[in-house]
PDB file of C-alpha atoms in Angstrom:
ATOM      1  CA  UNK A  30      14.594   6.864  -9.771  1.00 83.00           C
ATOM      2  CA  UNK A  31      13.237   8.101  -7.040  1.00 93.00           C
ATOM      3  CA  UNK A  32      12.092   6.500  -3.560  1.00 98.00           C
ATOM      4  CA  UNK A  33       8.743   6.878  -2.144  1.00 98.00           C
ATOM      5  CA  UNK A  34       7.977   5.811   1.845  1.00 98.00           C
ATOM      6  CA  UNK A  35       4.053   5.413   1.920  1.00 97.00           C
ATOM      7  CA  UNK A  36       2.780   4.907   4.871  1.00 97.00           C
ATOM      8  CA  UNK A  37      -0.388   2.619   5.552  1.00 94.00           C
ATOM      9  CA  UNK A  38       0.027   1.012   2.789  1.00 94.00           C
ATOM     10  CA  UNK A  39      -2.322  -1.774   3.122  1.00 94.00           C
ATOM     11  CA  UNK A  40      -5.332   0.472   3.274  1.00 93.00           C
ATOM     12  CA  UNK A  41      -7.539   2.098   0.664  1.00 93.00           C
ATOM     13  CA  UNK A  42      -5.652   4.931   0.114  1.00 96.00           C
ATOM     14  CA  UNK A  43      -2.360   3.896   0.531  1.00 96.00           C
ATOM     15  CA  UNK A  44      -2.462   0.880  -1.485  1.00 96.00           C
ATOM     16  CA  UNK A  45      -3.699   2.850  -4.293  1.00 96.00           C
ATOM     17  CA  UNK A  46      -1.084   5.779  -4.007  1.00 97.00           C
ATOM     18  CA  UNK A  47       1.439   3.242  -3.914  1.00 97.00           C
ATOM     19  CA  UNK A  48       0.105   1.370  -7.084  1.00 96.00           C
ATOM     20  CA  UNK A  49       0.201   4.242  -8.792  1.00 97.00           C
ATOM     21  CA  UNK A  50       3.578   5.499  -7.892  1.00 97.00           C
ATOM     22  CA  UNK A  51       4.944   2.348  -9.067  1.00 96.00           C
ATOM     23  CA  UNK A  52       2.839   2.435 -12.268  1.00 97.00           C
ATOM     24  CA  UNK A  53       4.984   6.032 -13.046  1.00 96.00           C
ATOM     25  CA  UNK A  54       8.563   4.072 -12.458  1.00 96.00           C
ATOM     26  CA  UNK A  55       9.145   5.399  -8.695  1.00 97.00           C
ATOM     27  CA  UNK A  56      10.255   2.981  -5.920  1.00 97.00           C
ATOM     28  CA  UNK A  57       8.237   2.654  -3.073  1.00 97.00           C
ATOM     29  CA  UNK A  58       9.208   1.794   0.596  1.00 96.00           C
ATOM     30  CA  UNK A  59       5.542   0.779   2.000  1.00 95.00           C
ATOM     31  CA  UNK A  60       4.615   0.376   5.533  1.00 95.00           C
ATOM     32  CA  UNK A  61       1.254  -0.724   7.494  1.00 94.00           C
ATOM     33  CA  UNK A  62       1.140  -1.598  11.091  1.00 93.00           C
ATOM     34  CA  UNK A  63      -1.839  -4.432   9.791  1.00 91.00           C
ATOM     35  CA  UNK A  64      -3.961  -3.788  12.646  1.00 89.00           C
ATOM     36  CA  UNK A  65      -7.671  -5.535  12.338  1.00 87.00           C
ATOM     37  CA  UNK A  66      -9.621  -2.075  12.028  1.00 87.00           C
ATOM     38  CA  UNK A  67      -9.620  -3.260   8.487  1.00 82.00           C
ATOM     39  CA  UNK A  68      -9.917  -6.889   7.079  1.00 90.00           C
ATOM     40  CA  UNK A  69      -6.617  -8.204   7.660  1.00 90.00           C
ATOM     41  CA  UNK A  70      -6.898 -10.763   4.391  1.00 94.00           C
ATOM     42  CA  UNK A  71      -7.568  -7.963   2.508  1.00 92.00           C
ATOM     43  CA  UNK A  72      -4.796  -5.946   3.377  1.00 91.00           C
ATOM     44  CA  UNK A  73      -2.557  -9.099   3.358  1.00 91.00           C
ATOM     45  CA  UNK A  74      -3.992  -9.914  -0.550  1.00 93.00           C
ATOM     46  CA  UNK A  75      -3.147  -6.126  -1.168  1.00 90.00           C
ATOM     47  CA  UNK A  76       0.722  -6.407  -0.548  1.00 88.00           C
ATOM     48  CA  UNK A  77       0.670  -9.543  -1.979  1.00 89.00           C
ATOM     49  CA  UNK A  78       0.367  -7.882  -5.334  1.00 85.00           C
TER      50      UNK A  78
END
């Protein structure tokens, strides 16, 4: 299996490229610095999942 660091995870992008990493088996390592230039609930709710 292979291991996958994604970094900004919380945001648009990342979140989804680490979604669908994990949807194709691969482990991911994600990382976000959860600054408020985005809505930090939302990014919060996002790793969450």
């Amino acid at each position: 299996m292979a291991t996958v660091l994604v970094t900004g995870s919380a945001g648009f992008i990342g979140y989804h490229v680490a979604e669908r990493l994990l949807a194709e088996g691969m482990r991911v390592v994600a990382l976000d610095a959860m600054t408020d230039y985005y809505d930090v609930a939302l990014k919060q709710a996002r790793i969450d999942r």
